[in-house]
Amino acid sequence: MFSWLVCLVMILGGILWRPLGLPKDGYWNFLGGAFVLLIIISAATRKRTLRKLAIKLLTEQQKIVEAGQNLHPADPADFPHLDLNFYRKTQDFFTGHGYMLLGDFRLEAPSPQSDPRCFIRVMAAPDGSSLVQVYQPRPSWKATAGLKLFGSTPRKYGDTIELNAEFNDGTFLELSNCPAVESLSQPPGCRVYVMPIATPPEKLCEEFRKLTDGYSASHPGIVALPVSDRTGFLAFHARRAARSAEYRRSIGYITREELLRNGAKQPLADQLYQEIQKLQKEIVREELP
């Protein structure tokens, strides 16, 4: 606001200086002073904007982690804005290969990055050794516009197929065709692999089988924990979510590398991360007795 006022004064000064009979040399001194003031105001405004953005990012990440990822039974009819044909076709493919439909779920998370109600269809392999989760992330227009405003490139989303397996040594294996999965660092013991959005289901199955077979072969005696019903899936989901939440807290909720992977340019990522670190130190000081 003040920057625009200074610019307006500079323009008016240029127009009215001579008609007002003011000395010619004084105009350049006035212009130089106004320009310096404009630089100072711009720098101060940018610093305030960066701090507000840092507060927003940190607060949102804390809210997402601490609120947890809550799953509830869902009805596809409540999601008419999604491509339900994608869910049907994907289900037909997997059930045609012996997978069992475990149910439809609604994931509710206080995330400003996407639709707060994500519809997920879950299936299990015939022997329960792996799971398939099918969903369609929908980034909010506010999140996309905000990234573009700060010169960032929004992550790509699409029709997502995610395959999961949990082993009895606590390791999670995941394969997804959603590039946005790579935007966040993963906890120790969680091995996440990503393929292109357009990868067909049969290719995803083939690659995931190689991953699980390879892990079992290199870890004798380690086997996948079977999941064969809704209760088993909810327990699996709770364990995976708890692992992620514990890790997010340990790294301070967000890292500089994650800012870069989410599309922030180098200078902005560095400045934002510095502000986030300052905020975290301030929070720690306030919590000390």
mmCIF file of N, CA, C and O in Angstrom, residues 73-134:
data_model
loop_
_atom_site.group_PDB
_atom_site.id
_atom_site.type_symbol
_atom_site.label_atom_id
_atom_site.label_comp_id
_atom_site.label_asym_id
_atom_site.label_seq_id
_atom_site.Cartn_x
_atom_site.Cartn_y
_atom_site.Cartn_z
ATOM 1 N N PRO A 73 -16.572 -44.494 6.430
ATOM 2 C CA PRO A 73 -17.268 -45.120 5.295
ATOM 3 C C PRO A 73 -17.830 -44.054 4.368
ATOM 4 O O PRO A 73 -18.268 -42.986 4.820
ATOM 5 N N ALA A 74 -17.813 -44.319 3.067
ATOM 6 C CA ALA A 74 -18.240 -43.309 2.097
ATOM 7 C C ALA A 74 -19.176 -43.906 1.056
ATOM 8 O O ALA A 74 -19.154 -45.102 0.782
ATOM 9 N N ASP A 75 -19.971 -43.017 0.477
ATOM 10 C CA ASP A 75 -20.883 -43.374 -0.604
ATOM 11 C C ASP A 75 -20.428 -42.628 -1.858
ATOM 12 O O ASP A 75 -20.314 -41.396 -1.833
ATOM 13 N N PRO A 76 -20.147 -43.328 -2.966
ATOM 14 C CA PRO A 76 -19.702 -42.653 -4.191
ATOM 15 C C PRO A 76 -20.656 -41.545 -4.648
ATOM 16 O O PRO A 76 -20.213 -40.562 -5.265
ATOM 17 N N ALA A 77 -21.934 -41.680 -4.342
ATOM 18 C CA ALA A 77 -22.917 -40.675 -4.769
ATOM 19 C C ALA A 77 -22.649 -39.314 -4.150
ATOM 20 O O ALA A 77 -23.132 -38.294 -4.657
ATOM 21 N N ASP A 78 -21.891 -39.282 -3.054
ATOM 22 C CA ASP A 78 -21.580 -38.008 -2.404
ATOM 23 C C ASP A 78 -20.419 -37.287 -3.077
ATOM 24 O O ASP A 78 -20.018 -36.207 -2.636
ATOM 25 N N PHE A 79 -19.876 -37.872 -4.152
ATOM 26 C CA PHE A 79 -18.713 -37.279 -4.830
ATOM 27 C C PHE A 79 -18.980 -37.164 -6.343
ATOM 28 O O PHE A 79 -18.221 -37.705 -7.163
ATOM 29 N N PRO A 80 -20.032 -36.455 -6.725
ATOM 30 C CA PRO A 80 -20.378 -36.353 -8.154
ATOM 31 C C PRO A 80 -19.351 -35.570 -8.970
ATOM 32 O O PRO A 80 -19.337 -35.671 -10.197
ATOM 33 N N HIS A 81 -18.496 -34.787 -8.307
ATOM 34 C CA HIS A 81 -17.504 -33.988 -9.021
ATOM 35 C C HIS A 81 -16.303 -34.821 -9.467
ATOM 36 O O HIS A 81 -15.461 -34.335 -10.238
ATOM 37 N N LEU A 82 -16.226 -36.075 -9.005
ATOM 38 C CA LEU A 82 -15.113 -36.939 -9.384
ATOM 39 C C LEU A 82 -15.474 -37.807 -10.594
ATOM 40 O O LEU A 82 -16.646 -37.983 -10.914
ATOM 41 N N ASP A 83 -14.462 -38.337 -11.243
ATOM 42 C CA ASP A 83 -14.658 -39.255 -12.364
ATOM 43 C C ASP A 83 -14.862 -40.660 -11.802
ATOM 44 O O ASP A 83 -13.913 -41.445 -11.673
ATOM 45 N N LEU A 84 -16.093 -40.984 -11.452
ATOM 46 C CA LEU A 84 -16.378 -42.278 -10.830
ATOM 47 C C LEU A 84 -16.151 -43.442 -11.783
ATOM 48 O O LEU A 84 -15.956 -44.576 -11.341
ATOM 49 N N ASN A 85 -16.149 -43.162 -13.077
ATOM 50 C CA ASN A 85 -15.862 -44.214 -14.046
ATOM 51 C C ASN A 85 -14.434 -44.728 -13.886
ATOM 52 O O ASN A 85 -14.166 -45.920 -14.093
ATOM 53 N N PHE A 86 -13.518 -43.845 -13.505
ATOM 54 C CA PHE A 86 -12.134 -44.252 -13.244
ATOM 55 C C PHE A 86 -12.094 -45.259 -12.092
ATOM 56 O O PHE A 86 -11.386 -46.270 -12.162
ATOM 57 N N TYR A 87 -12.869 -45.003 -11.051
ATOM 58 C CA TYR A 87 -12.917 -45.928 -9.917
ATOM 59 C C TYR A 87 -13.467 -47.291 -10.361
ATOM 60 O O TYR A 87 -12.932 -48.342 -9.980
ATOM 61 N N ARG A 88 -14.533 -47.260 -11.167
ATOM 62 C CA ARG A 88 -15.160 -48.518 -11.606
ATOM 63 C C ARG A 88 -14.212 -49.331 -12.487
ATOM 64 O O ARG A 88 -14.076 -50.545 -12.320
ATOM 65 N N LYS A 89 -13.570 -48.660 -13.443
ATOM 66 C CA LYS A 89 -12.671 -49.372 -14.355
ATOM 67 C C LYS A 89 -11.479 -49.963 -13.603
ATOM 68 O O LYS A 89 -11.057 -51.095 -13.879
ATOM 69 N N THR A 90 -10.941 -49.187 -12.667
ATOM 70 C CA THR A 90 -9.795 -49.683 -11.902
ATOM 71 C C THR A 90 -10.203 -50.857 -11.018
ATOM 72 O O THR A 90 -9.469 -51.856 -10.904
ATOM 73 N N GLN A 91 -11.377 -50.755 -10.416
ATOM 74 C CA GLN A 91 -11.881 -51.865 -9.596
ATOM 75 C C GLN A 91 -12.071 -53.115 -10.453
ATOM 76 O O GLN A 91 -11.699 -54.226 -10.041
ATOM 77 N N ASP A 92 -12.637 -52.951 -11.637
ATOM 78 C CA ASP A 92 -12.859 -54.097 -12.523
ATOM 79 C C ASP A 92 -11.540 -54.785 -12.869
ATOM 80 O O ASP A 92 -11.461 -56.025 -12.930
ATOM 81 N N PHE A 93 -10.506 -53.971 -13.106
ATOM 82 C CA PHE A 93 -9.202 -54.554 -13.443
ATOM 83 C C PHE A 93 -8.680 -55.395 -12.286
ATOM 84 O O PHE A 93 -8.272 -56.554 -12.470
ATOM 85 N N PHE A 94 -8.678 -54.841 -11.077
ATOM 86 C CA PHE A 94 -8.077 -55.548 -9.945
ATOM 87 C C PHE A 94 -8.927 -56.731 -9.485
ATOM 88 O O PHE A 94 -8.381 -57.800 -9.168
ATOM 89 N N THR A 95 -10.240 -56.561 -9.434
ATOM 90 C CA THR A 95 -11.070 -57.709 -9.042
ATOM 91 C C THR A 95 -10.989 -58.813 -10.091
ATOM 92 O O THR A 95 -11.120 -59.997 -9.767
ATOM 93 N N GLY A 96 -10.739 -58.433 -11.351
ATOM 94 C CA GLY A 96 -10.536 -59.425 -12.404
ATOM 95 C C GLY A 96 -9.259 -60.219 -12.197
ATOM 96 O O GLY A 96 -9.082 -61.291 -12.789
ATOM 97 N N HIS A 97 -8.355 -59.698 -11.367
ATOM 98 C CA HIS A 97 -7.111 -60.405 -11.050
ATOM 99 C C HIS A 97 -7.157 -60.967 -9.626
ATOM 100 O O HIS A 97 -6.106 -61.243 -9.031
ATOM 101 N N GLY A 98 -8.358 -61.123 -9.093
ATOM 102 C CA GLY A 98 -8.513 -61.795 -7.806
ATOM 103 C C GLY A 98 -8.538 -60.907 -6.578
ATOM 104 O O GLY A 98 -8.695 -61.406 -5.460
ATOM 105 N N TYR A 99 -8.376 -59.601 -6.766
ATOM 106 C CA TYR A 99 -8.400 -58.693 -5.613
ATOM 107 C C TYR A 99 -9.811 -58.599 -5.035
ATOM 108 O O TYR A 99 -10.801 -58.748 -5.753
ATOM 109 N N MET A 100 -9.885 -58.345 -3.724
ATOM 110 C CA MET A 100 -11.166 -58.209 -3.029
ATOM 111 C C MET A 100 -11.443 -56.748 -2.707
ATOM 112 O O MET A 100 -10.542 -56.032 -2.257
ATOM 113 N N LEU A 101 -12.667 -56.316 -2.940
ATOM 114 C CA LEU A 101 -13.054 -54.956 -2.568
ATOM 115 C C LEU A 101 -13.278 -54.908 -1.061
ATOM 116 O O LEU A 101 -14.116 -55.630 -0.519
ATOM 117 N N LEU A 102 -12.522 -54.039 -0.378
ATOM 118 C CA LEU A 102 -12.681 -53.891 1.070
ATOM 119 C C LEU A 102 -13.668 -52.791 1.424
ATOM 120 O O LEU A 102 -14.261 -52.804 2.502
ATOM 121 N N GLY A 103 -13.831 -51.823 0.516
ATOM 122 C CA GLY A 103 -14.806 -50.777 0.776
ATOM 123 C C GLY A 103 -14.388 -49.420 0.255
ATOM 124 O O GLY A 103 -13.275 -49.233 -0.255
ATOM 125 N N ASP A 104 -15.308 -48.484 0.395
ATOM 126 C CA ASP A 104 -15.070 -47.087 0.016
ATOM 127 C C ASP A 104 -14.966 -46.256 1.282
ATOM 128 O O ASP A 104 -15.754 -46.415 2.227
ATOM 129 N N PHE A 105 -13.997 -45.308 1.270
ATOM 130 C CA PHE A 105 -13.741 -44.502 2.457
ATOM 131 C C PHE A 105 -13.637 -43.024 2.088
ATOM 132 O O PHE A 105 -13.301 -42.664 0.954
ATOM 133 N N ARG A 106 -13.900 -42.215 3.076
ATOM 134 C CA ARG A 106 -13.754 -40.765 2.947
ATOM 135 C C ARG A 106 -12.629 -40.332 3.881
ATOM 136 O O ARG A 106 -12.715 -40.515 5.093
ATOM 137 N N LEU A 107 -11.586 -39.794 3.304
ATOM 138 C CA LEU A 107 -10.470 -39.297 4.105
ATOM 139 C C LEU A 107 -10.703 -37.828 4.383
ATOM 140 O O LEU A 107 -10.799 -37.014 3.462
ATOM 141 N N GLU A 108 -10.794 -37.490 5.638
ATOM 142 C CA GLU A 108 -10.989 -36.095 6.022
ATOM 143 C C GLU A 108 -9.730 -35.594 6.709
ATOM 144 O O GLU A 108 -9.315 -36.125 7.735
ATOM 145 N N ALA A 109 -9.121 -34.596 6.107
ATOM 146 C CA ALA A 109 -7.933 -33.980 6.684
ATOM 147 C C ALA A 109 -8.027 -32.485 6.456
ATOM 148 O O ALA A 109 -8.486 -32.041 5.403
ATOM 149 N N PRO A 110 -7.595 -31.685 7.433
ATOM 150 C CA PRO A 110 -7.684 -30.223 7.298
ATOM 151 C C PRO A 110 -6.603 -29.683 6.384
ATOM 152 O O PRO A 110 -5.765 -28.889 6.782
ATOM 153 N N SER A 111 -6.578 -30.174 5.136
ATOM 154 C CA SER A 111 -5.536 -29.761 4.203
ATOM 155 C C SER A 111 -6.034 -28.676 3.268
ATOM 156 O O SER A 111 -7.021 -28.859 2.561
ATOM 157 N N PRO A 112 -5.341 -27.515 3.228
ATOM 158 C CA PRO A 112 -5.726 -26.452 2.304
ATOM 159 C C PRO A 112 -5.275 -26.738 0.884
ATOM 160 O O PRO A 112 -5.616 -26.026 -0.040
ATOM 161 N N GLN A 113 -4.460 -27.807 0.712
ATOM 162 C CA GLN A 113 -3.905 -28.109 -0.603
ATOM 163 C C GLN A 113 -4.869 -28.868 -1.500
ATOM 164 O O GLN A 113 -4.662 -28.972 -2.697
ATOM 165 N N SER A 114 -5.896 -29.464 -0.926
ATOM 166 C CA SER A 114 -6.789 -30.273 -1.740
ATOM 167 C C SER A 114 -8.186 -30.278 -1.153
ATOM 168 O O SER A 114 -8.448 -29.693 -0.113
ATOM 169 N N ASP A 115 -9.089 -30.962 -1.862
ATOM 170 C CA ASP A 115 -10.437 -31.153 -1.360
ATOM 171 C C ASP A 115 -10.340 -31.826 0.003
ATOM 172 O O ASP A 115 -9.725 -32.887 0.135
ATOM 173 N N PRO A 116 -10.921 -31.233 1.062
ATOM 174 C CA PRO A 116 -10.799 -31.831 2.397
ATOM 175 C C PRO A 116 -11.469 -33.195 2.509
ATOM 176 O O PRO A 116 -11.240 -33.923 3.463
ATOM 177 N N ARG A 117 -12.319 -33.565 1.532
ATOM 178 C CA ARG A 117 -12.963 -34.880 1.544
ATOM 179 C C ARG A 117 -12.451 -35.669 0.341
ATOM 180 O O ARG A 117 -12.877 -35.453 -0.771
ATOM 181 N N CYS A 118 -11.516 -36.575 0.597
ATOM 182 C CA CYS A 118 -10.943 -37.381 -0.490
ATOM 183 C C CYS A 118 -11.607 -38.758 -0.498
ATOM 184 O O CYS A 118 -11.644 -39.441 0.527
ATOM 185 N N PHE A 119 -12.132 -39.174 -1.652
ATOM 186 C CA PHE A 119 -12.824 -40.448 -1.785
ATOM 187 C C PHE A 119 -11.821 -41.524 -2.189
ATOM 188 O O PHE A 119 -11.145 -41.413 -3.220
ATOM 189 N N ILE A 120 -11.728 -42.596 -1.376
ATOM 190 C CA ILE A 120 -10.743 -43.652 -1.596
ATOM 191 C C ILE A 120 -11.446 -45.004 -1.713
ATOM 192 O O ILE A 120 -12.281 -45.347 -0.870
ATOM 193 N N ARG A 121 -11.114 -45.764 -2.747
ATOM 194 C CA ARG A 121 -11.611 -47.136 -2.898
ATOM 195 C C ARG A 121 -10.443 -48.079 -2.613
ATOM 196 O O ARG A 121 -9.349 -47.920 -3.168
ATOM 197 N N VAL A 122 -10.686 -49.067 -1.749
ATOM 198 C CA VAL A 122 -9.606 -49.926 -1.273
ATOM 199 C C VAL A 122 -9.878 -51.384 -1.638
ATOM 200 O O VAL A 122 -11.006 -51.878 -1.473
ATOM 201 N N MET A 123 -8.848 -52.051 -2.132
ATOM 202 C CA MET A 123 -8.927 -53.477 -2.462
ATOM 203 C C MET A 123 -7.707 -54.197 -1.894
ATOM 204 O O MET A 123 -6.665 -53.567 -1.659
ATOM 205 N N ALA A 124 -7.855 -55.507 -1.670
ATOM 206 C CA ALA A 124 -6.751 -56.307 -1.130
ATOM 207 C C ALA A 124 -6.454 -57.462 -2.066
ATOM 208 O O ALA A 124 -7.351 -58.013 -2.719
ATOM 209 N N ALA A 125 -5.176 -57.863 -2.123
ATOM 210 C CA ALA A 125 -4.759 -59.000 -2.945
ATOM 211 C C ALA A 125 -5.419 -60.276 -2.430
ATOM 212 O O ALA A 125 -5.848 -60.340 -1.269
ATOM 213 N N PRO A 126 -5.524 -61.302 -3.263
ATOM 214 C CA PRO A 126 -6.179 -62.555 -2.846
ATOM 215 C C PRO A 126 -5.620 -63.130 -1.545
ATOM 216 O O PRO A 126 -6.367 -63.655 -0.721
ATOM 217 N N ASP A 127 -4.303 -63.011 -1.347
ATOM 218 C CA ASP A 127 -3.690 -63.531 -0.119
ATOM 219 C C ASP A 127 -3.525 -62.445 0.948
ATOM 220 O O ASP A 127 -2.954 -62.698 2.018
ATOM 221 N N GLY A 128 -4.008 -61.236 0.659
ATOM 222 C CA GLY A 128 -3.929 -60.140 1.627
ATOM 223 C C GLY A 128 -2.564 -59.521 1.773
ATOM 224 O O GLY A 128 -2.354 -58.650 2.633
ATOM 225 N N SER A 129 -1.607 -59.912 0.935
ATOM 226 C CA SER A 129 -0.230 -59.430 1.095
ATOM 227 C C SER A 129 -0.030 -57.995 0.616
ATOM 228 O O SER A 129 0.992 -57.377 0.932
ATOM 229 N N SER A 130 -0.967 -57.475 -0.158
ATOM 230 C CA SER A 130 -0.838 -56.096 -0.636
ATOM 231 C C SER A 130 -2.216 -55.443 -0.741
ATOM 232 O O SER A 130 -3.246 -56.132 -0.813
ATOM 233 N N LEU A 131 -2.198 -54.122 -0.739
ATOM 234 C CA LEU A 131 -3.417 -53.323 -0.826
ATOM 235 C C LEU A 131 -3.344 -52.414 -2.034
ATOM 236 O O LEU A 131 -2.262 -52.017 -2.480
ATOM 237 N N VAL A 132 -4.519 -52.054 -2.549
ATOM 238 C CA VAL A 132 -4.620 -51.060 -3.613
ATOM 239 C C VAL A 132 -5.548 -49.954 -3.129
ATOM 240 O O VAL A 132 -6.663 -50.230 -2.665
ATOM 241 N N GLN A 133 -5.089 -48.709 -3.230
ATOM 242 C CA GLN A 133 -5.924 -47.559 -2.893
ATOM 243 C C GLN A 133 -6.078 -46.706 -4.147
ATOM 244 O O GLN A 133 -5.091 -46.341 -4.788
ATOM 245 N N VAL A 134 -7.315 -46.397 -4.479
ATOM 246 C CA VAL A 134 -7.625 -45.633 -5.690
ATOM 247 C C VAL A 134 -8.277 -44.323 -5.274
ATOM 248 O O VAL A 134 -9.251 -44.330 -4.507
#
